[in-house]
Short mmCIF file of C-alpha atoms in Angstrom, two decimals:
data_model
loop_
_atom_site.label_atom_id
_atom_site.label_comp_id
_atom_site.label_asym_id
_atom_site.label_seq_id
_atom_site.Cartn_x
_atom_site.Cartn_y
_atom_site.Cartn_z
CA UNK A 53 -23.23 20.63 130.47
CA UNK A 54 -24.27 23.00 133.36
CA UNK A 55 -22.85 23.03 136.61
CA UNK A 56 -25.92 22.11 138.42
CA UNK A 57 -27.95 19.06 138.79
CA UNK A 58 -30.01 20.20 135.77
CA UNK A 59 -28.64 18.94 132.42
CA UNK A 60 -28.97 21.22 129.83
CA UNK A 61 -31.32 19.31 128.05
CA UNK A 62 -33.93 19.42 131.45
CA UNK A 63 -34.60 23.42 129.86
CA UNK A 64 -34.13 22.16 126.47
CA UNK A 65 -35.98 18.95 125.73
CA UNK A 66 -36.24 18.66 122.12
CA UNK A 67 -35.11 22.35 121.38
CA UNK A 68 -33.92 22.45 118.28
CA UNK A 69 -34.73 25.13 115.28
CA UNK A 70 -38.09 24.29 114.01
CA UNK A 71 -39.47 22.84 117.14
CA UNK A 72 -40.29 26.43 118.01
CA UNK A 73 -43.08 27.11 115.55
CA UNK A 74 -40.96 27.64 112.32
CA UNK A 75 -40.48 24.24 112.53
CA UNK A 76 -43.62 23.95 111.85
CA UNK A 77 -43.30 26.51 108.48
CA UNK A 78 -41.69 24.40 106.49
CA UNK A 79 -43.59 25.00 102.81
CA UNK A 80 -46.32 27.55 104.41
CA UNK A 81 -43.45 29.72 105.67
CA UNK A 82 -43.83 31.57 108.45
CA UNK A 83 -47.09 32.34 109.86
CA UNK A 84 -46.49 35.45 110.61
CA UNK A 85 -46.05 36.83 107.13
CA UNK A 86 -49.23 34.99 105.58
CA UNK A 87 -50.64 38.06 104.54
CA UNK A 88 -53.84 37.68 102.07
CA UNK A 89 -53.81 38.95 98.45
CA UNK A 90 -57.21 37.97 97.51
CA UNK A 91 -60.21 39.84 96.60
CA UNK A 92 -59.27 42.82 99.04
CA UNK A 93 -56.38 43.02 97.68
CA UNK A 94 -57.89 43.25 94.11
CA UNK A 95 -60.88 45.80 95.11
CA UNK A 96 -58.07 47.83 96.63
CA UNK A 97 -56.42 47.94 93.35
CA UNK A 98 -59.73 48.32 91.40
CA UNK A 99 -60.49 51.45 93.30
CA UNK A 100 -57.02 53.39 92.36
CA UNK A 101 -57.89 53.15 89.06
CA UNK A 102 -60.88 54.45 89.32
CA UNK A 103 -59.86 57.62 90.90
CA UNK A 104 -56.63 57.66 89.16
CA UNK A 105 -59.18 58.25 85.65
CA UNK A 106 -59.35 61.83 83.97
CA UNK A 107 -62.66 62.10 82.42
CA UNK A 108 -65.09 64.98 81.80
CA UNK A 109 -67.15 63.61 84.87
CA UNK A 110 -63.87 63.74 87.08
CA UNK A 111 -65.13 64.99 89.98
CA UNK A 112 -67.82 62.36 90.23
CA UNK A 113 -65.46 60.28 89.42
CA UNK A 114 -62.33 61.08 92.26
CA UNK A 115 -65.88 61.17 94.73
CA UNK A 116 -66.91 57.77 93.96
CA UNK A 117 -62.91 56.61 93.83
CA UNK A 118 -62.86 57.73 97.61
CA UNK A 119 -66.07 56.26 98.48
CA UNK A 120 -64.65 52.83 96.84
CA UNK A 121 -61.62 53.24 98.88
CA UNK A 122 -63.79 53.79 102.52
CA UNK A 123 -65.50 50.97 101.61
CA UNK A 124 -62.77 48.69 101.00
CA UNK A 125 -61.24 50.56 103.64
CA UNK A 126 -63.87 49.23 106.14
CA UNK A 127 -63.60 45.60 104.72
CA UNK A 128 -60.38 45.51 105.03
CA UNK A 129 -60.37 46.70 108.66
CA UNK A 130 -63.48 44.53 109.45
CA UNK A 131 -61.73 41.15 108.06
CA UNK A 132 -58.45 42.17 109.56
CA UNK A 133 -60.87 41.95 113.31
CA UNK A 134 -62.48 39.07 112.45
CA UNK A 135 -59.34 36.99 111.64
CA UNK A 136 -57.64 38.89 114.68
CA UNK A 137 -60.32 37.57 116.79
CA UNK A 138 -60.71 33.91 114.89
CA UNK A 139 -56.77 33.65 115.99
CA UNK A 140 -57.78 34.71 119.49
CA UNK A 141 -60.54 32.04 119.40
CA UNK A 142 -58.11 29.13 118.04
CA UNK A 143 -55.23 29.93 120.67
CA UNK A 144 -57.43 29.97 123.54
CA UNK A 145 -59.28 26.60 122.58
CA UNK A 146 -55.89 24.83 121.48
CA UNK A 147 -54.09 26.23 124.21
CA UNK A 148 -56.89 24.54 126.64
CA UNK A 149 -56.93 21.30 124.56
CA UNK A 150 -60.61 21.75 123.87
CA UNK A 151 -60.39 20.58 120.39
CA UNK A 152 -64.09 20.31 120.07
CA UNK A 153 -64.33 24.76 120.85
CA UNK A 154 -61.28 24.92 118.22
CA UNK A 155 -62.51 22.77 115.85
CA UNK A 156 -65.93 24.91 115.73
CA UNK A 157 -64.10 27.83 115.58
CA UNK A 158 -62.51 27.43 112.63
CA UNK A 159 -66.05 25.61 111.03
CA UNK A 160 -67.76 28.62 112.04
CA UNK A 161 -65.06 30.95 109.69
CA UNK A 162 -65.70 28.65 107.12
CA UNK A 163 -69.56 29.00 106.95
CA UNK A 164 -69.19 32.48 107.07
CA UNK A 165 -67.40 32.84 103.83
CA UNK A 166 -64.19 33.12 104.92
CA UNK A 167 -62.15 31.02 101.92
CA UNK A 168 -60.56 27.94 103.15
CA UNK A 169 -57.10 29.16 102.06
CA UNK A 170 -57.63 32.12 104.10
CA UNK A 171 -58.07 29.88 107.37
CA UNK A 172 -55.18 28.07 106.70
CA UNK A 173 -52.71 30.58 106.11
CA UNK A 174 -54.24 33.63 108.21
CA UNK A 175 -55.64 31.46 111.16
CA UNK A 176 -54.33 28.21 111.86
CA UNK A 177 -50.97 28.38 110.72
CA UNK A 178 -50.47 31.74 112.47
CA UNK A 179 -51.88 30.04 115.64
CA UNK A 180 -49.11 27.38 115.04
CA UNK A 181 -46.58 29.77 114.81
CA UNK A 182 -47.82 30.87 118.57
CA UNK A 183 -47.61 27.95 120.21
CA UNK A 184 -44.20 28.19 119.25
CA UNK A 185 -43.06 31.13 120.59
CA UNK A 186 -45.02 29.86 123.69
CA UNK A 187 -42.54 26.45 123.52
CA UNK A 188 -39.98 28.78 122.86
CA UNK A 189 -40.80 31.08 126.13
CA UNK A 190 -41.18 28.53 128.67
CA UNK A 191 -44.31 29.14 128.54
CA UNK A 192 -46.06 26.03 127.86
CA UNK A 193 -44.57 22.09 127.77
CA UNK A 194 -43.13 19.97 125.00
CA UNK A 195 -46.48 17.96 125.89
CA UNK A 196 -48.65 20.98 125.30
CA UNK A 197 -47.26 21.84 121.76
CA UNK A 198 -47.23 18.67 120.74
CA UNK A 199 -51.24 18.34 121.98
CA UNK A 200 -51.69 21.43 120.17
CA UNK A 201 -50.33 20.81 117.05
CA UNK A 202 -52.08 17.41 116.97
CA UNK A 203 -55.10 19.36 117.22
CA UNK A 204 -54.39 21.74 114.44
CA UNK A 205 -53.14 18.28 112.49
CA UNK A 206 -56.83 17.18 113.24
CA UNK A 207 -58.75 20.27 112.39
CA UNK A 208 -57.26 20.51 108.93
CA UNK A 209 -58.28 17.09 108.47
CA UNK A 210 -61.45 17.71 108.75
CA UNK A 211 -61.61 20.71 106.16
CA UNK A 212 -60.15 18.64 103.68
CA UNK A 213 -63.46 17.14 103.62
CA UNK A 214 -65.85 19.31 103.83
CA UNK A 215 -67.22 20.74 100.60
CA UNK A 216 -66.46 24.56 99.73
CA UNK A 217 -65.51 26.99 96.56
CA UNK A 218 -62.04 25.84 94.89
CA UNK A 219 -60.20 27.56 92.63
CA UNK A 220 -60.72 25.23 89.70
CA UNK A 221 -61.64 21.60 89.88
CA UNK A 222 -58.95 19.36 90.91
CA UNK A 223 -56.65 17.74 87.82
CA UNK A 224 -59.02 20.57 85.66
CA UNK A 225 -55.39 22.43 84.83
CA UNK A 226 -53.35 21.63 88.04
CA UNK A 227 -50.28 19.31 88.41
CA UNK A 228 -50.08 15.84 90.25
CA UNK A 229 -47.98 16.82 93.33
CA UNK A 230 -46.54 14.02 95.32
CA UNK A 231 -46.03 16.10 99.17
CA UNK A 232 -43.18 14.86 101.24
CA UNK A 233 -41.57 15.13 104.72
CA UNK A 234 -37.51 14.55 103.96
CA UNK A 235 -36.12 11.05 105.67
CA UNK A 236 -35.83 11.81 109.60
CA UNK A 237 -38.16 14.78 109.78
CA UNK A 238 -41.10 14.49 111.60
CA UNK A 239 -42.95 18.09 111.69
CA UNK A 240 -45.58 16.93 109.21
CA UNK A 241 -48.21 20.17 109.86
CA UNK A 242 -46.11 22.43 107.58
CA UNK A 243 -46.11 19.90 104.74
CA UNK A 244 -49.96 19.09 105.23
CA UNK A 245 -50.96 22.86 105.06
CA UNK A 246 -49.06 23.03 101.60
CA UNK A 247 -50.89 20.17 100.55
CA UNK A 248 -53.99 21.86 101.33
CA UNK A 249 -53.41 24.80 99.87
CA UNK A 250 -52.35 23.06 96.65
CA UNK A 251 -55.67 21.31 96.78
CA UNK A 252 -57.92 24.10 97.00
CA UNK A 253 -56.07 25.75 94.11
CA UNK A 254 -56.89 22.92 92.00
CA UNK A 255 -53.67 20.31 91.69
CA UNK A 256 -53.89 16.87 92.30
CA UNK A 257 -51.85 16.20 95.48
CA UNK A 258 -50.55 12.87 97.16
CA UNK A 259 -49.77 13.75 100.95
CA UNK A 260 -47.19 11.27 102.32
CA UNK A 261 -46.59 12.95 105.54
CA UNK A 262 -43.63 12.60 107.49
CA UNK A 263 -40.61 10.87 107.78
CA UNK A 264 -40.88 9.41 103.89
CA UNK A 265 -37.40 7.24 103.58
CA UNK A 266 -35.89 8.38 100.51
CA UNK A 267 -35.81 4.25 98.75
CA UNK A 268 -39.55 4.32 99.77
CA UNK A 269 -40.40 7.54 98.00
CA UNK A 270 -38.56 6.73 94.86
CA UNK A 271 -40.55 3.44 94.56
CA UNK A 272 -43.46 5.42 94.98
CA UNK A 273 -42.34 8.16 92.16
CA UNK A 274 -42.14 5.37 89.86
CA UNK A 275 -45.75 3.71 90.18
CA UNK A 276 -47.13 7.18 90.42
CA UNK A 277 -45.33 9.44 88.31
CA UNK A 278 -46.13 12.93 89.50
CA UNK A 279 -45.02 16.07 87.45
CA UNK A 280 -44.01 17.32 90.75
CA UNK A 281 -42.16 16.49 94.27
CA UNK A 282 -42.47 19.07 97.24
CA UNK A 283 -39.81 17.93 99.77
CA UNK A 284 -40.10 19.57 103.31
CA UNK A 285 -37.51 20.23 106.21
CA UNK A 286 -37.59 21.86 109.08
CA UNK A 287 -34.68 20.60 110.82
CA UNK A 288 -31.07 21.78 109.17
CA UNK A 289 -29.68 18.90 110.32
CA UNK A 290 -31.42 16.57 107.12
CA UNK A 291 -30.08 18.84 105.35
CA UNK A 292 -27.77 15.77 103.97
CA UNK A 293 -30.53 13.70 103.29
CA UNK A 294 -32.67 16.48 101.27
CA UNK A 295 -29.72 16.33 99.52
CA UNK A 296 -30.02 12.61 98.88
CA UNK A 297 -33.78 12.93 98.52
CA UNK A 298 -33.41 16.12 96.12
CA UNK A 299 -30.78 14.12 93.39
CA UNK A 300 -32.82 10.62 93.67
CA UNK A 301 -35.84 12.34 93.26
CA UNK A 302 -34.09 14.31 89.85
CA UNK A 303 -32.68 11.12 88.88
CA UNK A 304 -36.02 9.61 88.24
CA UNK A 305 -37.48 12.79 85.67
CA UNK A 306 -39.16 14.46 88.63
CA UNK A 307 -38.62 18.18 89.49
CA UNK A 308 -38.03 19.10 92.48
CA UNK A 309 -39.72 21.95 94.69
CA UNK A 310 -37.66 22.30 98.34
CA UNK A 311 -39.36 23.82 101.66
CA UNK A 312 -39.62 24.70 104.72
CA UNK A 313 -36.98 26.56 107.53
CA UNK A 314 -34.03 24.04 107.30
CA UNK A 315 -33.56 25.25 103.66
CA UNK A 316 -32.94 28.83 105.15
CA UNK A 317 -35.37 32.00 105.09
CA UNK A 318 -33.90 33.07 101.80
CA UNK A 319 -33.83 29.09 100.33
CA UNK A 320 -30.39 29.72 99.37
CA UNK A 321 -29.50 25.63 101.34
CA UNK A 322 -32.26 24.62 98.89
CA UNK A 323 -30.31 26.12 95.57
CA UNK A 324 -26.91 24.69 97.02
CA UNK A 325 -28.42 21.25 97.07
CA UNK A 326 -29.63 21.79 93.34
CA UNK A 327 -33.72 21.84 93.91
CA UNK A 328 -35.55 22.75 90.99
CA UNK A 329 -37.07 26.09 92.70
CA UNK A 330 -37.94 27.14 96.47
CA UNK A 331 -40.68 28.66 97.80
CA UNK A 332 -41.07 30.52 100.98
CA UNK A 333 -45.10 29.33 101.80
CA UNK A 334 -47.45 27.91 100.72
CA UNK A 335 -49.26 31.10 97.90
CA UNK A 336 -45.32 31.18 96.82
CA UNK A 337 -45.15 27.22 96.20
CA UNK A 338 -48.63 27.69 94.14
CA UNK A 339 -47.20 30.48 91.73
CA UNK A 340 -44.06 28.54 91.30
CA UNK A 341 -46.22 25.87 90.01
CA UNK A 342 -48.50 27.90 87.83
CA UNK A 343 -45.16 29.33 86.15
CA UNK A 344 -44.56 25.19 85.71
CA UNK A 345 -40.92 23.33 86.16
CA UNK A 346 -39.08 21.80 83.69
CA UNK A 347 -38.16 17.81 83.85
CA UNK A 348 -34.85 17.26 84.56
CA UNK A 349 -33.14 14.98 82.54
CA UNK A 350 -33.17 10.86 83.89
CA UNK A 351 -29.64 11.12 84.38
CA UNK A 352 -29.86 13.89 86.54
CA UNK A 353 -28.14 11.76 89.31
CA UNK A 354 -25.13 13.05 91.07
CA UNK A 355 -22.04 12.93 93.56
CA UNK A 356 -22.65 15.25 96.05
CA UNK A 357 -19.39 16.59 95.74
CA UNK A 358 -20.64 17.94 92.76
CA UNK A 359 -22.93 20.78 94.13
CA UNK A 360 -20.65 20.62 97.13
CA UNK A 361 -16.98 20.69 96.06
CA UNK A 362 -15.75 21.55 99.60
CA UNK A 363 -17.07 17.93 100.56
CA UNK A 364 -13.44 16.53 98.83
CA UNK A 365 -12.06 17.11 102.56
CA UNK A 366 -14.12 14.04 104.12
CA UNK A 367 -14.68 16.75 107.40
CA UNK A 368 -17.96 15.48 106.91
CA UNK A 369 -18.00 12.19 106.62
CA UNK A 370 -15.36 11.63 109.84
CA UNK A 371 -17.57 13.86 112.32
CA UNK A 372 -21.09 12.70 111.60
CA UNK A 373 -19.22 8.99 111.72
CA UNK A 374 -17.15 9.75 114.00
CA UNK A 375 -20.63 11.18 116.16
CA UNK A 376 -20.67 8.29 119.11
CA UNK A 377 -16.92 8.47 119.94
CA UNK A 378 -17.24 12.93 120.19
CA UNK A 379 -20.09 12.23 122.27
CA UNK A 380 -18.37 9.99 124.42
CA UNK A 381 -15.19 11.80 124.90
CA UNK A 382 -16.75 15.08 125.47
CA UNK A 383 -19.19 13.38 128.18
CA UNK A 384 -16.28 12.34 129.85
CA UNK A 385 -14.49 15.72 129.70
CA UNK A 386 -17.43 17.39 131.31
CA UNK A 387 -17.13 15.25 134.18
CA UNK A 388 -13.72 16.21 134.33
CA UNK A 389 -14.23 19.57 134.07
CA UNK A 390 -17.84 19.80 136.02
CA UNK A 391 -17.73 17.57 139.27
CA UNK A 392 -21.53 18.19 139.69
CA UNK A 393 -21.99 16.00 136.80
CA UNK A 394 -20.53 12.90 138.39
CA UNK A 395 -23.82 12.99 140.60
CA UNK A 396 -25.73 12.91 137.51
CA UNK A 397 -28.09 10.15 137.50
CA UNK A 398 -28.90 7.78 133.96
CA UNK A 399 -31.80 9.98 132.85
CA UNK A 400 -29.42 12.80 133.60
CA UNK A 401 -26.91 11.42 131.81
CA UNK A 402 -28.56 10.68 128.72
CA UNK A 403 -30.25 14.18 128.35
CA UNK A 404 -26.85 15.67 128.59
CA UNK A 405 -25.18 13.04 126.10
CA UNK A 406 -28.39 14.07 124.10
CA UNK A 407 -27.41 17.83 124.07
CA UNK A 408 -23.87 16.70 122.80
CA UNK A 409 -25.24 14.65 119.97
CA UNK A 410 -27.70 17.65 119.11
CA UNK A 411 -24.66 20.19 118.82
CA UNK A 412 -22.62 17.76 116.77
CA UNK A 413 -25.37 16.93 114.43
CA UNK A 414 -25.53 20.41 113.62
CA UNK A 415 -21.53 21.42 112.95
CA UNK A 416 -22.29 18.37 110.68
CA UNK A 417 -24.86 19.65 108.73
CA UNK A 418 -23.01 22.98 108.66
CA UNK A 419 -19.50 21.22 107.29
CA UNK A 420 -21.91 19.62 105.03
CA UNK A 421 -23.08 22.82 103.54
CA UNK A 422 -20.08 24.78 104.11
CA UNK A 423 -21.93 27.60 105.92
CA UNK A 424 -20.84 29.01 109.49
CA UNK A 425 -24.37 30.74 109.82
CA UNK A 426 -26.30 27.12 110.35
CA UNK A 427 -23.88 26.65 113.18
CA UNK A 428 -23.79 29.52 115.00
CA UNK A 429 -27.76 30.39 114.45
CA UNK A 430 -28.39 26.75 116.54
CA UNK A 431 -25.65 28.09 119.42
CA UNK A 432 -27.41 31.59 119.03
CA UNK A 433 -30.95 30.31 118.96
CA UNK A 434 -30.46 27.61 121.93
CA UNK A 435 -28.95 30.44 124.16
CA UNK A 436 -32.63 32.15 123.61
CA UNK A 437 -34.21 28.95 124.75
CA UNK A 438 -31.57 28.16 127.60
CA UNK A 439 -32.05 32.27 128.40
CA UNK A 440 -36.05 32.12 128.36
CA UNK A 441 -35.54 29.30 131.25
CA UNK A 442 -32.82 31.28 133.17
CA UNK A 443 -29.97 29.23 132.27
CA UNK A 444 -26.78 31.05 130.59
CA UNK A 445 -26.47 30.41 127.30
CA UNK A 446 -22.80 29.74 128.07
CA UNK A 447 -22.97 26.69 129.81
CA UNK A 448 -22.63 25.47 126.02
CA UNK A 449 -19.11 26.57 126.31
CA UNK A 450 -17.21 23.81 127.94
CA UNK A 451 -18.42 21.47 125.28
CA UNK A 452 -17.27 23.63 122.67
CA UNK A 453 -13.81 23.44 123.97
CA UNK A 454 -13.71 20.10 124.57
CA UNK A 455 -15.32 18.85 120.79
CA UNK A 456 -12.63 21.44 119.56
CA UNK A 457 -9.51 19.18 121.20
CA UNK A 458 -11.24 16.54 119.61
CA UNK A 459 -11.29 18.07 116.54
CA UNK A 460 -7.90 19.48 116.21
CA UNK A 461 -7.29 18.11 112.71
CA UNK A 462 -10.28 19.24 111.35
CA UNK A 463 -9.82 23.11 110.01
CA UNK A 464 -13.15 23.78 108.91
CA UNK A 465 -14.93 22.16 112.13
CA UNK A 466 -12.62 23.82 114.15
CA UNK A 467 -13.36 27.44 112.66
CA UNK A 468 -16.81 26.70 113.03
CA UNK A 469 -16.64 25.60 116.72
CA UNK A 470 -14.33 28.62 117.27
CA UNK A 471 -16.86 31.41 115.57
CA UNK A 472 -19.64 29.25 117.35
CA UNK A 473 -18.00 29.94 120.74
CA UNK A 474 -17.27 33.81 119.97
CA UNK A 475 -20.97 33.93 119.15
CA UNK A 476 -21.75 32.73 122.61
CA UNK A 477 -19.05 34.83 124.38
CA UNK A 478 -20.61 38.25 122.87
CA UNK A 479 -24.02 37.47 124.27
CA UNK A 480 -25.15 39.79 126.99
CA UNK A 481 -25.76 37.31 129.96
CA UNK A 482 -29.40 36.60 130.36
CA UNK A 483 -30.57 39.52 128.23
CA UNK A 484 -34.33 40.33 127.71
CA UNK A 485 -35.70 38.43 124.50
CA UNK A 486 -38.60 40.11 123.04
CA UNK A 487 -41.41 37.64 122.98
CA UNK A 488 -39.31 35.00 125.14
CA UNK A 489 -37.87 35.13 128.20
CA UNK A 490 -38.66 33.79 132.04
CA UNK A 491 -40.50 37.17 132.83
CA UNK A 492 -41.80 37.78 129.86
#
């Protein structure tokens, strides 16, 4: 889809929404925000009401309020350093593949004090989040992040086993949580941090990891009985299957708890598909269970037109069936329309075909949830990749057009192609993307 010997997919490759670090939120959110609310937090609070007291011995009282506020003050700057620099420590080892430096790293935290929640949400999963952006920038390979994330996949392995404070004992007064990757999505990390986290605060958790086929799971349910699922996404475009998942998972008496960036930052994809609840990360997903979910009823099961009326038009069902036919056609329009292509050679060829199945998947999964946003965020978000790599993000363009001929009978598909394309039209050719981008 460019007019060079570069398909689009040689400054792409694999660049889809979540393979940029929030796909690797999922149920611990984004790493960014992981913000602690532990004991600081508390002594913070403790210390206002101190000072906040009117009693005969006030002035002692407002002195020893402010000296209770320096001090947690200074604790909170001093931990605030420390996890700057444990960050700092994790990047540079995982960026270098020295797994053994990272893995100490994060060891050395823990024999310090610092509570194993705290180095999963404040350290590693921020450190995630980075390589990321780096993925995102150009800045390091597909190879790398995967490498790095194998390595964060490893360390957090190892944690689970060593022993350390809990909140309460495990099954003392936690739920059985069965922890899930949807069918199709393979960014596992997210799901695995939640199941940490649920760990440590005391529930029983069965980890299945990625890619759990929704038949397999529900056999599973039924030999294990859980009082809880936690399905994770990353990807928008198993959105349809969540949806499957979600309803089979109901069907059986199970409540459902729904995760992770392909549900959407606010989890509104997650209420359209009829989850039980949604949580942001991984602290949120642990309240939601201490406030406890009711069973749905066994007959819970479903048409999906049910929670998704607008699915009556089949739009749907004829483009993500229709997939290998658009593909093919719109191929064969770009070498109409792009001699350069015709030079292409096979591994060319099939990048660029993969780049058209990538932007199809995703006006399916946006017909599928009747929301323009999913659509145009993927056109929006690969021009930032394409951008960070020098390419203009409106090379997307000319397949566009040509799915939209395709298409013609289609009026939601082709109002979503259309809003899609003005999206890309009102960029600002290669504009500077803060934390991206080639010179960045």
């Amino acid at each position: 889809m460019t007019d060079s010997r570069d398909s689009m997919a040689d400054h792409l490759h694999e660049a889809r929404p979540g393979a940029d670090g929030s796909a690797e939120t999922a149920l611990t959110g984004e790493a960014g925000r992981a913000v602690a609310a532990g004991p600081i937090g508390r002594a913070g609070r403790a210390g206002r009401g101190v000072a906040s007291g009117w009693r005969p011995d006030a002035v002692d009282v407002v002195a020893v309020g402010r000296t209770g506020r320096a001090a947690v003050a200074a604790d909170e700057e001093s931990r605030h350093v420390l996890l700057s620099r444990a960050r700092d420590e994790l990047w540079q080892a995982v960026d270098a593949r020295d797994e053994p430096t990272a893995a100490q790293a994060v060891f050395d935290l823990l024999d310090s004090g610092l509570a194993a929640e705290d180095v999963l949400l404040e350290v590693i999963a921020p450190v995630q989040h980075r390589v990321g952006v780096e993925w995102a920038a150009g800045r390091i390979t597909v190879a790398q992040e995967h490498a790095a994330t194998a390595v964060h996949d490893r360390i957090i392995a190892a944690m689970a086993h060593r022993p350390g404070p809990r909140s309460r004992e495990p099954g003392a007064t936690g739920m059985s949580v069965t922890v899930a990757c949807v069918e199709g999505e393979w960014h596992a990390l997210p799901a695995r941090i939640l199941a940490e986290t649920l760990r440590l605060r005391g529930h029983t958790v069965d980890f299945l990891g990625a890619q759990v086929p929704t038949p397999h799971l529900i056999a599973h349910l039924h030999r294990t009985a859980p009082d809880v699922v936690a399905l994770s996404s990353s990807l928008p475009t198993r959105l349809p299957t969540a949806h499957a998942a979600i309803t089979a998972v109901q069907a059986t008496g199970v409540p459902v708890l729904a995760g992770g960036a392909a549900f959407a930052p606010d989890g509104r994809y997650a209420r359209r598909l009829g989850a039980d609840a949604w949580a942001a990360e991984a602290r949120e997903a642990a309240e939601v269970l201490g406030r406890g979910l009711s069973r749905p009823h066994v007959d819970a099961a479903r048409p999906a037109v049910e929670d998704l009326p607008h699915l009556i038009d089949q739009e749907y069902t004829m483009v993500s069936r229709g997939k290998r036919q658009l593909v093919k056609n719109t191929l064969a329009g770009l070498e109409r329309r792009l001699p350069a292509m015709r030079s292409y050679g096979e591994a060319e060829r099939e990048r660029t075909a993969e780049d058209v199945a990538h932007i199809v998947d995703f006006l399916a999964a946006a017909l599928y949830i009747d929301d323009v946003r999913l659509f145009t965020g993927f056109l929006d978000w690969t021009g930032d990749i394409l951008e960070a790599r020098g390419v203009s993000a409106r090379v997307l363009l000319p397949g566009l057009d040509l799915l939209q001929v395709d298409l013609k009978d289609f009026p939601r598909a082709l109002d979503l192609l259309g809003q899609g394309a003005a999206v890309l039209h009102g960029r600002d050719p290669f504009p500077t993307i803060s934390g991206t981008g080639a010179g960045a």
